GROMACS .gro file of C-alpha atoms in nm:
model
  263
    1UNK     CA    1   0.000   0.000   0.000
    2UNK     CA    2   0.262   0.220   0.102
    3UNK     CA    3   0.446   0.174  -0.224
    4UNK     CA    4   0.167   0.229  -0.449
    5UNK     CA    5   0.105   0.566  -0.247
    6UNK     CA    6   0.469   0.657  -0.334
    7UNK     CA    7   0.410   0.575  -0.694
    8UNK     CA    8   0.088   0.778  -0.726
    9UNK     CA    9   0.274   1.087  -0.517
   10UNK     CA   10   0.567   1.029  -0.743
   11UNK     CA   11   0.352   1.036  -1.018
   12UNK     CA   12   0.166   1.378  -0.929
   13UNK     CA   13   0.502   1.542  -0.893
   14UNK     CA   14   0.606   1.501  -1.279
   15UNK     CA   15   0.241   1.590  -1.387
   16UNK     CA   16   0.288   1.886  -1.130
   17UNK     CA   17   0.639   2.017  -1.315
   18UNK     CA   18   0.531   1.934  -1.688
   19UNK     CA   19   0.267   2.185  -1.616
   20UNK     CA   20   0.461   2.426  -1.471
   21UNK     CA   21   0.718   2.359  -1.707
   22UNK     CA   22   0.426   2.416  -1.974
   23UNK     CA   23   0.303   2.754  -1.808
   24UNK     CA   24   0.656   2.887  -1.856
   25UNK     CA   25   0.665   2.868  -2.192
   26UNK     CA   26   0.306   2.956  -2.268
   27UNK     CA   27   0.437   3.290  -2.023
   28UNK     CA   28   0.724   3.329  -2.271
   29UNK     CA   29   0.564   3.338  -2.591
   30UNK     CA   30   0.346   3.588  -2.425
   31UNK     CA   31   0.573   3.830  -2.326
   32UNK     CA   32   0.773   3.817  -2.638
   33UNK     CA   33   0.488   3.862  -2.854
   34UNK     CA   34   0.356   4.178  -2.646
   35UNK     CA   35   0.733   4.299  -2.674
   36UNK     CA   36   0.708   4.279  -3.058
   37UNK     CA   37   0.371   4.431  -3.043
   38UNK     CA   38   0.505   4.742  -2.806
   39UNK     CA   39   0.739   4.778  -3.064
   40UNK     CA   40   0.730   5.112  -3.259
   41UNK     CA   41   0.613   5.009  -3.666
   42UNK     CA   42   0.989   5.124  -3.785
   43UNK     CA   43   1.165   4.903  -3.516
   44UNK     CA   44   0.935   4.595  -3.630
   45UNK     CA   45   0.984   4.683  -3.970
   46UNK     CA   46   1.430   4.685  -3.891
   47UNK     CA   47   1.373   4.349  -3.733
   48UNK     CA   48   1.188   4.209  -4.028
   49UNK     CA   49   1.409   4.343  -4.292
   50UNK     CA   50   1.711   4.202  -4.059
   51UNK     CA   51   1.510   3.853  -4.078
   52UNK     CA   52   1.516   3.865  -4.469
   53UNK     CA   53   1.827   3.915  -4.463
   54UNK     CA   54   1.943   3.631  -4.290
   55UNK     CA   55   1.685   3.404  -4.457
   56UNK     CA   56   1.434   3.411  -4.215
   57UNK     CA   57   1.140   3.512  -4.444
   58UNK     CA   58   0.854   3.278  -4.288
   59UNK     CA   59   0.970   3.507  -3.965
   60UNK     CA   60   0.994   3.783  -4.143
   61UNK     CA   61   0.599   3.778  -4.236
   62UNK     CA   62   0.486   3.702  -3.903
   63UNK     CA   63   0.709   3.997  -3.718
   64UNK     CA   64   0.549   4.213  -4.049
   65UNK     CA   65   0.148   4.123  -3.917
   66UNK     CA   66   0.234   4.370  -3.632
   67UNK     CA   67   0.302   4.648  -3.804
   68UNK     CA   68   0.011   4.894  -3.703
   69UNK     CA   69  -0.069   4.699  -3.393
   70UNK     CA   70   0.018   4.965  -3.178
   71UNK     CA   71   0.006   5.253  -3.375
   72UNK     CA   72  -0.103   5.375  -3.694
   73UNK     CA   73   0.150   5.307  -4.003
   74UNK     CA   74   0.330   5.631  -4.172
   75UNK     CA   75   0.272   5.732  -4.556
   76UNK     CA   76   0.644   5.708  -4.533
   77UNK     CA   77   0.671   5.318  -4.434
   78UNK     CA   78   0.374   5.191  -4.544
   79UNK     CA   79   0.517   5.121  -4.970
   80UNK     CA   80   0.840   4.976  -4.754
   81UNK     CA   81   0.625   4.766  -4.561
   82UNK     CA   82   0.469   4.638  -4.882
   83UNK     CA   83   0.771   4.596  -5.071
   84UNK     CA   84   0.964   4.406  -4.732
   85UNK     CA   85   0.589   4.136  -4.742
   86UNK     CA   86   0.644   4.085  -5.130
   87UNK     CA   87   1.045   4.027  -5.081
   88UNK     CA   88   0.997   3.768  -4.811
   89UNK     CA   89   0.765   3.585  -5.030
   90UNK     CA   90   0.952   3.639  -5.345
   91UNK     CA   91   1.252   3.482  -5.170
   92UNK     CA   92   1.071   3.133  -5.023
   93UNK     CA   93   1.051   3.086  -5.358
   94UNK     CA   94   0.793   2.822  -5.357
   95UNK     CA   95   0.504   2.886  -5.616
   96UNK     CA   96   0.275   3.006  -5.396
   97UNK     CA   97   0.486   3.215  -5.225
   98UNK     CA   98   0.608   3.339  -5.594
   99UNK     CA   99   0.267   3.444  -5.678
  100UNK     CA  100   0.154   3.660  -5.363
  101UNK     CA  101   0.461   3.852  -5.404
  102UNK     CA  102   0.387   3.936  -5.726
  103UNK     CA  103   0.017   4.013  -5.575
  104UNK     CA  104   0.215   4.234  -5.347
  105UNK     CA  105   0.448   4.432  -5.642
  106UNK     CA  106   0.174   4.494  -5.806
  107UNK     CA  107  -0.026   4.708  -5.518
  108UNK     CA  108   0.265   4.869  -5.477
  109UNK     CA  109   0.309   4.974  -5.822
  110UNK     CA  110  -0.027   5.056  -5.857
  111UNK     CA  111  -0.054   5.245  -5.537
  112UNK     CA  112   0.344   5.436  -5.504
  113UNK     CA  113   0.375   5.462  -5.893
  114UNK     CA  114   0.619   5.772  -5.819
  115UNK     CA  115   0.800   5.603  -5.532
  116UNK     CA  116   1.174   5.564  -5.605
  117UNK     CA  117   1.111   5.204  -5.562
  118UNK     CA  118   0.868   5.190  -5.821
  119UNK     CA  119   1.118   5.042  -6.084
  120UNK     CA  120   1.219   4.754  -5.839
  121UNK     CA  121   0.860   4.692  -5.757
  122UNK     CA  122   0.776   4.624  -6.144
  123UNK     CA  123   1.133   4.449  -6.172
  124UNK     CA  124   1.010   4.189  -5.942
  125UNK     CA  125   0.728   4.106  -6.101
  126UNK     CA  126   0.864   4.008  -6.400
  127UNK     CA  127   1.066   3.809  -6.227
  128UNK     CA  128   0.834   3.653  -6.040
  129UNK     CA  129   0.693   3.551  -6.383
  130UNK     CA  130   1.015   3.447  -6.527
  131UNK     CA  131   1.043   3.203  -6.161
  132UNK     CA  132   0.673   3.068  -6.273
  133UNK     CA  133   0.810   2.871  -6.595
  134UNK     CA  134   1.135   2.656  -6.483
  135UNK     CA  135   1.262   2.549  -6.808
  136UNK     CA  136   1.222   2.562  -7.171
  137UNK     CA  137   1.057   2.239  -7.151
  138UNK     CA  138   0.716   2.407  -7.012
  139UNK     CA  139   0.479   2.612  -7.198
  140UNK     CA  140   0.584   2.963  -7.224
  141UNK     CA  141   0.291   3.195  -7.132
  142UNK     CA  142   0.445   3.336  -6.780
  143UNK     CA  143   0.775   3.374  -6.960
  144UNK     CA  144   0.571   3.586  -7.245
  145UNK     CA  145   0.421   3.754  -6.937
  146UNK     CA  146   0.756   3.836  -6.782
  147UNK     CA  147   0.885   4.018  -7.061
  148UNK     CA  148   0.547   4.216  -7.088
  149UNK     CA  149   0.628   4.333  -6.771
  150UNK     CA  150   1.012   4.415  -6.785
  151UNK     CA  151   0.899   4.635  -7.053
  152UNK     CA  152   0.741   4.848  -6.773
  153UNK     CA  153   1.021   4.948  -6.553
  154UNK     CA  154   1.108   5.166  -6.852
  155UNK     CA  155   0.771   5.348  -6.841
  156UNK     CA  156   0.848   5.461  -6.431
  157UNK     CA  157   1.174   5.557  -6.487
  158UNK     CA  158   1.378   5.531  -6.799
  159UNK     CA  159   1.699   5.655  -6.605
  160UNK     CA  160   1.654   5.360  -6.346
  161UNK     CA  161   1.916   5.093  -6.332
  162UNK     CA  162   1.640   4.861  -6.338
  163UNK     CA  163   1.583   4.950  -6.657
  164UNK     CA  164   1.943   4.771  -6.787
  165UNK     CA  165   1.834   4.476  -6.550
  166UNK     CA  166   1.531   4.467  -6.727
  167UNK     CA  167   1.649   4.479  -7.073
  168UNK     CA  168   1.901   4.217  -6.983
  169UNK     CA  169   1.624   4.015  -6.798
  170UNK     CA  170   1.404   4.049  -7.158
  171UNK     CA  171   1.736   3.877  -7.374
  172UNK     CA  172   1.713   3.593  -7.103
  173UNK     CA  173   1.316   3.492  -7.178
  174UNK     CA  174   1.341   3.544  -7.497
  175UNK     CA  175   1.611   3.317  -7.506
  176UNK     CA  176   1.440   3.090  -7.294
  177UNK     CA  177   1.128   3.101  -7.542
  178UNK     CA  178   1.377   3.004  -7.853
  179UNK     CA  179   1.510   2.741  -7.679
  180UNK     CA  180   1.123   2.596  -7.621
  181UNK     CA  181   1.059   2.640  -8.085
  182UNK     CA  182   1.386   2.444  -8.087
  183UNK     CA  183   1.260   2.163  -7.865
  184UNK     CA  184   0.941   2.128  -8.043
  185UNK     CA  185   1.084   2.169  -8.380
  186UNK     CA  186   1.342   1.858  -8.291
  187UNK     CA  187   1.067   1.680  -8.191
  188UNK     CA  188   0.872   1.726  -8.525
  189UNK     CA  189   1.212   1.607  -8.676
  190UNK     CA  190   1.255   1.319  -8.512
  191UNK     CA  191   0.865   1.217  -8.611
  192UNK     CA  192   0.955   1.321  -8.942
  193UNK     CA  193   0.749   1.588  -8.974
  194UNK     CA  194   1.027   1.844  -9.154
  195UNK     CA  195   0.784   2.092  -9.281
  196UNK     CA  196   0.656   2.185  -8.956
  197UNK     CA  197   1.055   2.123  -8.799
  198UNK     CA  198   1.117   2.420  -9.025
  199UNK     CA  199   0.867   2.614  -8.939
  200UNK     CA  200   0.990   2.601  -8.654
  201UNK     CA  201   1.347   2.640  -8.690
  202UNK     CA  202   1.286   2.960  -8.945
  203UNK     CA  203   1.092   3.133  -8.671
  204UNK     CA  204   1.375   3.129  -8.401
  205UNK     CA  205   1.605   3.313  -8.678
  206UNK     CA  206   1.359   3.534  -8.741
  207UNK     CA  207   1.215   3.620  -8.460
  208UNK     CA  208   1.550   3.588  -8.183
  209UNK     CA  209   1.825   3.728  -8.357
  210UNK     CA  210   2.016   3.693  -8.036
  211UNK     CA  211   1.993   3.375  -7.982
  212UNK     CA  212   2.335   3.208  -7.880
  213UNK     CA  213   2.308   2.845  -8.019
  214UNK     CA  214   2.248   2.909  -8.408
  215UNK     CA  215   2.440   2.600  -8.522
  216UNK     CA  216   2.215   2.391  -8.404
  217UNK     CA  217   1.940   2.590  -8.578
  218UNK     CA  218   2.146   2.562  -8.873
  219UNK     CA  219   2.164   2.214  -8.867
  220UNK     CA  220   1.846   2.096  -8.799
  221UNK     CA  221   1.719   2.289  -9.079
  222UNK     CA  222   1.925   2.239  -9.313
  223UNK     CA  223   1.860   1.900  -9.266
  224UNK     CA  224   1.449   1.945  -9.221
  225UNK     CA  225   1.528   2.124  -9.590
  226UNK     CA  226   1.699   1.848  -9.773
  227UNK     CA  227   1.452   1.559  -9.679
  228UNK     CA  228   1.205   1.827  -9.788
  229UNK     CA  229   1.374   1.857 -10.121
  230UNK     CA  230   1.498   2.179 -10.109
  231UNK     CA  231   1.811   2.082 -10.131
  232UNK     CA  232   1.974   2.409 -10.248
  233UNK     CA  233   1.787   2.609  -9.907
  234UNK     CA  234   1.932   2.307  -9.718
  235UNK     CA  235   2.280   2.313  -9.841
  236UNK     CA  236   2.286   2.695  -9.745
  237UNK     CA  237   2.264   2.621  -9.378
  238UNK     CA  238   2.486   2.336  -9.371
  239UNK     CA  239   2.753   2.497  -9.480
  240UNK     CA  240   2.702   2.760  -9.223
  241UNK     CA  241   2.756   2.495  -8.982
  242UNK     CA  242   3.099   2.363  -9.137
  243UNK     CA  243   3.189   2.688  -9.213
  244UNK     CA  244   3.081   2.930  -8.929
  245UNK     CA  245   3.088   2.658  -8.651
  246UNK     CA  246   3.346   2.426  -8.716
  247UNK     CA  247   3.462   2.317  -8.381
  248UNK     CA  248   3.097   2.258  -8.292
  249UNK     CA  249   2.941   1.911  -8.244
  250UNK     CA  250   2.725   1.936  -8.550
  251UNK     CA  251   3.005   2.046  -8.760
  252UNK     CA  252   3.066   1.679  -8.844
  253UNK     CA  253   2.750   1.580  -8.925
  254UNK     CA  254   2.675   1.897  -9.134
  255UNK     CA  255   2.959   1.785  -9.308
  256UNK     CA  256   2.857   1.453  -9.363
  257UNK     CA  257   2.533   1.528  -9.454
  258UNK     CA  258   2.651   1.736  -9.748
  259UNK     CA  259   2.910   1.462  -9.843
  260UNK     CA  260   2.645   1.217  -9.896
  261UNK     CA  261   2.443   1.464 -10.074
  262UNK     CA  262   2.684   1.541 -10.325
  263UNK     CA  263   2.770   1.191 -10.429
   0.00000   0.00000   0.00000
């Protein structure tokens, strides 16, 4: 009897100091979240910015939900504290994440349109449409999208350096697009479908000039050309590739192509 009265005392005692250890923490939380919230709205918005900074973004938005709590928020720090919510999103970089910040840009564009940070508002949110589409693999429209919106920053300030970002941001999709024809026009190759390969293949030289791969563009229809019969067209851009690219790995083929044409 005795020793089951020891257990159940013994018992009590750790029930006793898991609450108490339980009430300390529950005593903590409280008192640091009233700190934050007694917190002036720039201090809260230093320690948030200081959070992004060191990667802490999912902290970062809840230290940002106080801002106002305790008093009302400035004209001056309200378009920061919209552009600090859309970079901590931008930077989790998961999709959903990706597509409130550019949720987020866009207020801020819309409402602080003469705001020095303007430019860097509409910067992000063509790259939060140029994060939407991975690869070249994918379909294109956010990448199309993206470079519809680059095209702003120049509107809201052409002397912003934004602006060069932009432009260089613009060559990337648009290389990014090219490289998506090119996949589907190999494809159509490959099934034997050369008339709509070069298609294809004629609309990346037309239409992206910059693009940095052309010997493969070259090749492929050159040799989408030749089983077309147009053998003359097709001889044109495989001697490009000899020619132009010769320590490339279609070179060879290119060659070969045109040796066993000439025969």
């Amino acid at each position: 009897m005795q020793r089951e009265n020891k257990r159940m005392r013994m018992q009590k005692s750790k029930t006793l100091l898991v609450f108490i250890f339980c009430v300390i923490l529950i005593a903590s939380g409280c008192k640091e979240k009233k700190s934050e919230i007694l917190k002036s709205n720039e201090d809260i918005y230093k320690e948030a910015q200081t959070k992004i900074e060191n990667g802490k973004l999912r902290s970062a938005l809840t230290t940002l939900k106080n801002v106002g709590v305790k008093e009302e928020i400035s004209k001056e720090l309200a378009p920061l504290i919209f552009l600090a919510t859309a970079d901590a999103n931008f930077y989790a970089n998961d999709m959903l994440s990706i597509a409130d910040s550019a949720k987020s840009y866009s207020e801020f564009v819309t409402y602080y349109a003469d705001h020095k940070m303007a430019p860097y508002a509409q910067f992000q949110i063509g790259m939060c449409y140029y994060r939407l589409t991975n690869t070249p693999e994918n379909d294109q429209e956010q990448t199309f999208k993206a470079i519809d919106e680059f095209k702003k920053v120049k509107t809201l300030n052409a002397e912003s350096p934004y602006v060069r970002a932009a432009d260089g941001m613009i060559s990337k999709c648009e290389e990014k697009i090219a490289e998506h024809e090119f996949l589907i026009g190999k494809f159509y190759h490959k099934k034997k479908a050369y008339q709509a390969a070069a298609g294809r293949f004629r609309g990346i030289l037309n239409g992206y000039e910059e693009y940095p791969e052309k010997e493969k563009i070259y090749y492929f229809l050159g040799d989408s050309l030749l089983k077309m019969d147009s053998s003359s067209e097709g001889k044109i851009y495989l001697d490009k590739v000899v020619k132009d690219f010769p320590n490339s790995k279609y070179a060879r083929n290119a060659s070969e192509i045109l040796n066993r044409f000439e025969r």
